[in-house]
mmCIF file of C-alpha atoms in Angstrom:
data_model
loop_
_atom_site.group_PDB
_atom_site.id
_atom_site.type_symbol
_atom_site.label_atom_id
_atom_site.label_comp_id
_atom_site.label_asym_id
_atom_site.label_seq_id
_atom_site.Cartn_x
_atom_site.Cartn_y
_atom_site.Cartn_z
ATOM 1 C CA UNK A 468 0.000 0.000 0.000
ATOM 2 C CA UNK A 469 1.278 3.346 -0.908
ATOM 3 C CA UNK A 470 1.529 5.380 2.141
ATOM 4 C CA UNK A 471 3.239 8.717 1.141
ATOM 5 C CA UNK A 472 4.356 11.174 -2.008
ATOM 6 C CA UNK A 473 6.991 13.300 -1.699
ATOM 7 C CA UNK A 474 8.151 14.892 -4.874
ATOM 8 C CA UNK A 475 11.715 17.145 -4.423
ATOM 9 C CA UNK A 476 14.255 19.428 -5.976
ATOM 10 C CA UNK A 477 17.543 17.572 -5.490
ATOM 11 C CA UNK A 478 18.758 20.787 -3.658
ATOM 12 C CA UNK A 479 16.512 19.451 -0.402
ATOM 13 C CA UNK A 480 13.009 22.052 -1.226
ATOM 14 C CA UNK A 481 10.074 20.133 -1.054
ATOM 15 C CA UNK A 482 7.462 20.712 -3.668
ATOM 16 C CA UNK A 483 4.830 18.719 -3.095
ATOM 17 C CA UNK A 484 4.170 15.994 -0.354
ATOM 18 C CA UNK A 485 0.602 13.840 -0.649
ATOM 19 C CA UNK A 486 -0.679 11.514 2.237
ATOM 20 C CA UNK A 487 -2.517 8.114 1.363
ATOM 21 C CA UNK A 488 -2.617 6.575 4.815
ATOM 22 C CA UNK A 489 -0.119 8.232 7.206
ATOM 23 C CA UNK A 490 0.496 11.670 7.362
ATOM 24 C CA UNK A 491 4.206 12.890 7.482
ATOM 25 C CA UNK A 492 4.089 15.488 10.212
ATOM 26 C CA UNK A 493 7.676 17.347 9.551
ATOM 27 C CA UNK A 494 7.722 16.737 4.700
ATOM 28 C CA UNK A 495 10.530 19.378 5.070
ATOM 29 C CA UNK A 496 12.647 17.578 7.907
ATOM 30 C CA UNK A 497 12.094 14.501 6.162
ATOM 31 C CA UNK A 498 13.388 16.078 2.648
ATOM 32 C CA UNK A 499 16.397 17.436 4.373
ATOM 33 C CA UNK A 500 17.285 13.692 5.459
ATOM 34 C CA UNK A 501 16.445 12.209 2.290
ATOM 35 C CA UNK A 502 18.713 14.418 0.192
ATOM 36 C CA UNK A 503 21.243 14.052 2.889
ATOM 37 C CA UNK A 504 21.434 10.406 2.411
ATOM 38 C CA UNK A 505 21.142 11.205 -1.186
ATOM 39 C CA UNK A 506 24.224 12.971 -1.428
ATOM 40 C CA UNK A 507 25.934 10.792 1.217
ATOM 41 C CA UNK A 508 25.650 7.390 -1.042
ATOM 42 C CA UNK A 509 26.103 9.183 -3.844
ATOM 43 C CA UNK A 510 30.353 10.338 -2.577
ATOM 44 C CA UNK A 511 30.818 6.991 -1.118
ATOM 45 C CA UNK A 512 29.620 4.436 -3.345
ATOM 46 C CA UNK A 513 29.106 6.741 -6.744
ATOM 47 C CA UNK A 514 25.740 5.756 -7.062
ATOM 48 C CA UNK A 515 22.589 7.276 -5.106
ATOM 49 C CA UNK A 516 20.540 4.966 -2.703
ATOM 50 C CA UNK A 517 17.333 3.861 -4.696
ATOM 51 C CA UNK A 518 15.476 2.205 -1.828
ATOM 52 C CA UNK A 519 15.421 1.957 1.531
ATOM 53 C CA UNK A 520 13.381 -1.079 3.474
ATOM 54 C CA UNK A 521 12.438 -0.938 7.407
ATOM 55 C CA UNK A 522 10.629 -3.114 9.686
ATOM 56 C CA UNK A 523 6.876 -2.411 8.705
ATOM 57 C CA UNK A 524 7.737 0.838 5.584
ATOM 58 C CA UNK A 525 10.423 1.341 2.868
ATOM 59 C CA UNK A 526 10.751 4.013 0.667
ATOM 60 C CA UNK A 527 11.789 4.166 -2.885
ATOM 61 C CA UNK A 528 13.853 6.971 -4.589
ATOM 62 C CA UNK A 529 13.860 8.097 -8.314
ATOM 63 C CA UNK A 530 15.733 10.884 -9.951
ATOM 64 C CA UNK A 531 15.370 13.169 -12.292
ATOM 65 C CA UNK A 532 18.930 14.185 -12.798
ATOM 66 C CA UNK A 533 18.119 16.887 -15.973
ATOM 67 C CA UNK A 534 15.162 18.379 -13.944
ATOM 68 C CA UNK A 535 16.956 17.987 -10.778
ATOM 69 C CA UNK A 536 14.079 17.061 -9.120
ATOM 70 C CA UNK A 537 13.034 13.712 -7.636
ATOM 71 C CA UNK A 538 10.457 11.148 -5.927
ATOM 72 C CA UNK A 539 10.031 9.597 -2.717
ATOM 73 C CA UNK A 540 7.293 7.276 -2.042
ATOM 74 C CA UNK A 541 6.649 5.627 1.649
ATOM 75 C CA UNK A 542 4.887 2.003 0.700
ATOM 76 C CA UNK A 543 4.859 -1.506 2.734
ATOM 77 C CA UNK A 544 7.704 -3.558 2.729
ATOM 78 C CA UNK A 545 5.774 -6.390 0.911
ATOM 79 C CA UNK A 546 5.470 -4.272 -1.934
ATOM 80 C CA UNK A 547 9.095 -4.649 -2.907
ATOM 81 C CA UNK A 548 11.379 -2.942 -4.540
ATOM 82 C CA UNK A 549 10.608 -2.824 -7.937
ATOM 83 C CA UNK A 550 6.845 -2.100 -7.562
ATOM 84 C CA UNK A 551 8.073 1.029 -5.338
ATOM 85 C CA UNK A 552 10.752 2.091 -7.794
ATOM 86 C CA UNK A 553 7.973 1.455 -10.689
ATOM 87 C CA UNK A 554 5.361 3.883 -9.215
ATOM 88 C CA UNK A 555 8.160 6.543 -8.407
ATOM 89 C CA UNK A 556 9.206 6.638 -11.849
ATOM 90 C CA UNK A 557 5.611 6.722 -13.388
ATOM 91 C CA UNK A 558 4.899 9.732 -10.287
ATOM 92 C CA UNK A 559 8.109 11.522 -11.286
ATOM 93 C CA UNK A 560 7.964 11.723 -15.112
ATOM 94 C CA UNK A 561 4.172 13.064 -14.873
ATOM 95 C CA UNK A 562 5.300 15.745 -12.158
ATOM 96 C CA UNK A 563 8.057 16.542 -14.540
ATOM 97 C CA UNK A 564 6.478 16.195 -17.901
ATOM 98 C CA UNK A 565 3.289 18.804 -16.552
ATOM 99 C CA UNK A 566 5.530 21.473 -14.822
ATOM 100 C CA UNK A 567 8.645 21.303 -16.916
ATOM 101 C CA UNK A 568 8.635 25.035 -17.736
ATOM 102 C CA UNK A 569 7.966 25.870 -14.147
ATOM 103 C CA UNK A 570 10.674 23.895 -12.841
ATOM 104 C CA UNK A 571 13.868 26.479 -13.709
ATOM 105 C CA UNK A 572 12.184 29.018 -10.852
ATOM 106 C CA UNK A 573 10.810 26.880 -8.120
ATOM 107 C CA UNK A 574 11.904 29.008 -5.633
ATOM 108 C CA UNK A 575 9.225 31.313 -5.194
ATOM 109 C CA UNK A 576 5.953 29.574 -6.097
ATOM 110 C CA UNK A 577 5.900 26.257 -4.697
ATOM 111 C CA UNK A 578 1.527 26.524 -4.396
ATOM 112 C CA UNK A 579 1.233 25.876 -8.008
ATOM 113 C CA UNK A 580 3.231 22.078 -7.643
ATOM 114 C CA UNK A 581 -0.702 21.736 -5.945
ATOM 115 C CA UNK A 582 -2.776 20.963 -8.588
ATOM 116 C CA UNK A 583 -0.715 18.007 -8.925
ATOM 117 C CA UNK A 584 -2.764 16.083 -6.192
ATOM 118 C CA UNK A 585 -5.795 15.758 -8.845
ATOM 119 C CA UNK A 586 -2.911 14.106 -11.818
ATOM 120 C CA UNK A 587 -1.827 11.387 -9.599
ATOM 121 C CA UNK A 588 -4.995 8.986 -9.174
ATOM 122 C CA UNK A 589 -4.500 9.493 -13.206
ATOM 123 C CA UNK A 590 -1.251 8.066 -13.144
ATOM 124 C CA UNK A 591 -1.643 5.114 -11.053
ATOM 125 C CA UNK A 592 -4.453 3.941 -13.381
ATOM 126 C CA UNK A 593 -2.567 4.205 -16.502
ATOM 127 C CA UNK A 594 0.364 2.935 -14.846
ATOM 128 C CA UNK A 595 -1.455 -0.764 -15.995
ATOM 129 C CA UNK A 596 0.015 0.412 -19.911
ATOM 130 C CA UNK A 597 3.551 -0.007 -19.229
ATOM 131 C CA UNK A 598 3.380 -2.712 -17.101
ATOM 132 C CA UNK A 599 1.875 -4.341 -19.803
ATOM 133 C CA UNK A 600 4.169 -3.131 -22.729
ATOM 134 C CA UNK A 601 6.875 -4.439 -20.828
ATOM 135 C CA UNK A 602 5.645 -7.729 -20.752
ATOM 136 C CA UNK A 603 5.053 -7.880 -24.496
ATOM 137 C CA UNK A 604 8.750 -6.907 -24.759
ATOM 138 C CA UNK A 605 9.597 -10.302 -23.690
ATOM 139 C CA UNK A 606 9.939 -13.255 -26.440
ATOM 140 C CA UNK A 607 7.393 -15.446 -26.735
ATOM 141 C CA UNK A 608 4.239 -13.393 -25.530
ATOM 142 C CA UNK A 609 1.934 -12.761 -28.686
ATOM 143 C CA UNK A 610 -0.984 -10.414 -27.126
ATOM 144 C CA UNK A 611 -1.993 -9.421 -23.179
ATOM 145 C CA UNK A 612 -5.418 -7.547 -23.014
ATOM 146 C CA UNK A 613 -7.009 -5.792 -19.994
ATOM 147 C CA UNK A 614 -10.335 -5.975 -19.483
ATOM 148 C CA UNK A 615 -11.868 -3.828 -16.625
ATOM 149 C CA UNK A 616 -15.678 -3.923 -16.243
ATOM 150 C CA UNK A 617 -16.264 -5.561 -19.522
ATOM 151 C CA UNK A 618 -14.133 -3.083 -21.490
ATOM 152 C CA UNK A 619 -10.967 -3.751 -23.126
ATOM 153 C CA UNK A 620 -8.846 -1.668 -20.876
ATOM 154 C CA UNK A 621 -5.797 -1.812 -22.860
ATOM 155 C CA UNK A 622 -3.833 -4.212 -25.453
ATOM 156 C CA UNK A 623 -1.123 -4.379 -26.262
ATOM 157 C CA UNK A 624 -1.741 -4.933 -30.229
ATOM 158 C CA UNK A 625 -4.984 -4.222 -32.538
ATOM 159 C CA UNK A 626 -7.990 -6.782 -31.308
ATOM 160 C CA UNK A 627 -11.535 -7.113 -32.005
ATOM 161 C CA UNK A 628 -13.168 -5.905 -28.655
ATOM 162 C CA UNK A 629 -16.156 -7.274 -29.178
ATOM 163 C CA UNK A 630 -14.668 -10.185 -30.248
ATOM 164 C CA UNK A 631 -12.690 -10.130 -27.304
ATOM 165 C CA UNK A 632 -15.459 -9.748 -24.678
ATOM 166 C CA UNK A 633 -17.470 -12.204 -26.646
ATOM 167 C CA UNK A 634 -14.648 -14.923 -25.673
ATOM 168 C CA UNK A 635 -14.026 -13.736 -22.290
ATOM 169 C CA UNK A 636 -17.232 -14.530 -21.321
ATOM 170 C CA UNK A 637 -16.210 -17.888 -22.385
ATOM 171 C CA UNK A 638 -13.199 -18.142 -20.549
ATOM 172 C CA UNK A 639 -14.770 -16.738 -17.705
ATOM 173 C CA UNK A 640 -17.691 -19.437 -17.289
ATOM 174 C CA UNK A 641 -14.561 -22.023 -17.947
ATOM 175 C CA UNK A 642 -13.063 -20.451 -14.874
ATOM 176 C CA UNK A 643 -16.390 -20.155 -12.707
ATOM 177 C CA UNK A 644 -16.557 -23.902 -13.313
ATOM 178 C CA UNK A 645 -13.052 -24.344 -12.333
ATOM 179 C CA UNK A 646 -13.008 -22.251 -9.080
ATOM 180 C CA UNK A 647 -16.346 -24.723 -8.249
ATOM 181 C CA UNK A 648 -13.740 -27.517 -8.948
ATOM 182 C CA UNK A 649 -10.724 -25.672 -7.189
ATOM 183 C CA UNK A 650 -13.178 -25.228 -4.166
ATOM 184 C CA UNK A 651 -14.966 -29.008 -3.789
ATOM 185 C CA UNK A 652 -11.262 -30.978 -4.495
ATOM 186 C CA UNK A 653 -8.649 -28.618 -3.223
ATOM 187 C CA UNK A 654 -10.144 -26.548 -0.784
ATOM 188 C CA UNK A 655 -9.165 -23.030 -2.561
ATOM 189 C CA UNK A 656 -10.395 -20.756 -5.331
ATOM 190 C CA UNK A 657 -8.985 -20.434 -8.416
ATOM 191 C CA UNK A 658 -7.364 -17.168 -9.428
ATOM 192 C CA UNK A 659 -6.075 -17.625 -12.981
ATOM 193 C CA UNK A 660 -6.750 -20.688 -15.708
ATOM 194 C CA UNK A 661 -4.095 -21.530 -18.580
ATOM 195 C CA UNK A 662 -5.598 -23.344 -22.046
ATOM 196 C CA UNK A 663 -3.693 -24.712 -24.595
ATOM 197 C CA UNK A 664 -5.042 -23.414 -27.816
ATOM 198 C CA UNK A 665 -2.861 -24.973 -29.896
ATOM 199 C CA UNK A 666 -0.176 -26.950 -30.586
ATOM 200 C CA UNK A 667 2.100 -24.249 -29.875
ATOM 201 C CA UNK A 668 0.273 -21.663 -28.312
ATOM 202 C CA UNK A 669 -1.164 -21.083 -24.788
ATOM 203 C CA UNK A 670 -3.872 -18.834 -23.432
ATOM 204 C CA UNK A 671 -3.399 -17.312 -19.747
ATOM 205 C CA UNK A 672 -6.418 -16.168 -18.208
ATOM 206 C CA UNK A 673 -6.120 -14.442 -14.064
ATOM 207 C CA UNK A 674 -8.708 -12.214 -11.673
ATOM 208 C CA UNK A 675 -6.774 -9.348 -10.806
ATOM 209 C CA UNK A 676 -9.000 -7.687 -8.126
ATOM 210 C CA UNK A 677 -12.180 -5.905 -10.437
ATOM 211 C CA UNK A 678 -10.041 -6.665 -14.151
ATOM 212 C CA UNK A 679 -9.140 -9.488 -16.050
ATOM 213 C CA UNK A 680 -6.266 -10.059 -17.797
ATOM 214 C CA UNK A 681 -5.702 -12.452 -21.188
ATOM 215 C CA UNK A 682 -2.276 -13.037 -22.395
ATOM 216 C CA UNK A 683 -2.009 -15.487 -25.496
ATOM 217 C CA UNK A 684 2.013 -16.902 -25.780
ATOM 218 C CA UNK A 685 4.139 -18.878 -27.415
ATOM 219 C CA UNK A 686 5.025 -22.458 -25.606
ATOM 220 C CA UNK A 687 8.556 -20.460 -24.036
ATOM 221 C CA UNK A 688 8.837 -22.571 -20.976
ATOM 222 C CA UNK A 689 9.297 -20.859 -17.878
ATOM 223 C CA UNK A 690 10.558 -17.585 -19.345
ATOM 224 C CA UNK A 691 6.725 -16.659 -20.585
ATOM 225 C CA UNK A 692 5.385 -17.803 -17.354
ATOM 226 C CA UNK A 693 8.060 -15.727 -15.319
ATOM 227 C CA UNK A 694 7.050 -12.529 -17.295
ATOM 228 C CA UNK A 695 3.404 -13.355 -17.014
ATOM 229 C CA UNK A 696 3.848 -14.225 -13.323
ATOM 230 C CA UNK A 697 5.591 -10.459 -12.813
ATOM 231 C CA UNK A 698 3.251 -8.718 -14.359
ATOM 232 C CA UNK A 699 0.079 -10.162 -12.338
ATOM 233 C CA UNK A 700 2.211 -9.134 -9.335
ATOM 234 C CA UNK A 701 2.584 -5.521 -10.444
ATOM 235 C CA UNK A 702 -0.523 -5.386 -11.621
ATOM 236 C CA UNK A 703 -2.614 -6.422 -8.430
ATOM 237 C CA UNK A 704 -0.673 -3.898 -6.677
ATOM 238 C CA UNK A 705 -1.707 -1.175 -8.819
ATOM 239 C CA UNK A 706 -5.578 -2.124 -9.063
ATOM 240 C CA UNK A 707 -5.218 -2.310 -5.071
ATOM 241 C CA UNK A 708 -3.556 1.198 -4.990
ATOM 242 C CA UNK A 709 -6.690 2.349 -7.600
ATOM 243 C CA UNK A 710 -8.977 1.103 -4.836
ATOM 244 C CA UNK A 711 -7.306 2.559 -2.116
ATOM 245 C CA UNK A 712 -7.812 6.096 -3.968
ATOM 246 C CA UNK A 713 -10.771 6.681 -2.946
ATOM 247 C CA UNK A 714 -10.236 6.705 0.670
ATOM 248 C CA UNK A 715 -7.347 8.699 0.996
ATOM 249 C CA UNK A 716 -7.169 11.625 -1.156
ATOM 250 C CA UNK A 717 -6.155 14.537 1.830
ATOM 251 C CA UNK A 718 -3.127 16.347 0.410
ATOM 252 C CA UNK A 719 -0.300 17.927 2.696
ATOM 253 C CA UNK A 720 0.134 21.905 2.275
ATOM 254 C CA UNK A 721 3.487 23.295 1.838
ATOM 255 C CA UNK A 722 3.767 26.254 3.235
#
């Protein structure tokens, strides 16, 4: 669960801080120790510190090093590392990309970094795009589809969408029937079903929270699975940060 924003100038002025489930009291103290350790790792081991993992929060760190600006984001441990550095990245190049001619003279009106708070909840949602380009990237995988509230969501080449929905409410009733199964011989449900469609071709189907996704691949072994696998992971967490939206939207002033 994402817990905190903090979006910087590398100098240590904080521009914008947002709150999702705990509120940092002191954004500015905590800046001043972020770039600290910033600039610390970055004489001693040449390379800036990218994440940092305690008992019950870490906190991931992206840069900006040609806006000088960068992104700090307080999430569970259990979210991991590359989820964290993931969302930071995504948070950081739509901070940069909306205020990039503002961000030369930042010294004297830090208010209008607020309107920002209304862009994120837009960036989390299409954050499902990448995560999904990346995972066509990878050899073998032939077509993965999104389908949130029976709409294609995104895909990653040109499909039929009603052709699409027509035969996810096939593979859906297959799964139904499966979780029944899943349930009355091995005591669990069912999250995700894989077909073989042909004789060198598979068909992945998994519930991600309210969405569905479909990825059609080549028989690659585990390498397909592994990708598929990652992305399910990334993608839960970012249809569980969606959800969480709506329930935490105060934003921290900067005075």
């Amino acid at each position: 669960m994402l817990r905190n924003v903090l979006l910087m100038a590398t100098s240590g002025l904080v521009l914008f801080s947002k709150e999702f489930v705990n509120a940092i009291a002191q954004p500015r103290l905590i800046g001043s120790l972020l770039t600290a350790i910033l600039e610390f790792s970055a004489k001693t081991t040449g390379a800036p510190v990218s994440y940092m993992e305690f008992a019950h929060v870490a906190v991931a760190v992206v840069t900006n090093e040609h806006a000088k600006v960068f992104c700090a984001i307080f999430l569970d441990v259990c979210d991991g590392p590359k989820f964290g550095s993931f969302i930071a990245k995504e948070i950081l190049a739509a901070f940069v990309n909306e205020y990039a001619g503002d961000l030369g003279n930042i010294g004297h009106n830090l208010r209008d970094f607020h309107g920002f708070h209304y862009k994120i909840s837009e960036v989390i949602r299409e954050s499902a795009k990448p995560i999904l380009a990346t995972l066509q990237q990878h050899r073998g995988i032939q077509k993965a589809i999104l389908v949130t509230d029976d709409t294609v969501t995104y895909a990653t080449v040109d499909v039929d969408h009603l052709g699409v929905l027509v035969n996810l409410q096939s593979l859906r009733t297959l799964s139904a029937d499966m979780i029944v199964v899943s349930v009355a011989f091995v005591g669990d449900n069912a999250k995700s079903v894989t077909l073989q469609a042909g004789r060198n071709c598979s068909i992945h189907v998994s519930s991600i929270e309210n969405a569905t996704l479909v990825v059609t691949y080549k028989q690659n072994g585990a390498a397909c699975v592994a990708a598929i696998d990652d992305a399910i992971f990334m993608l839960h967490r970012v249809y569980r940060l969606i959800n969480n939206l709506h329930h935490h939207t105060a934003v921290i002033p900067v005075h």
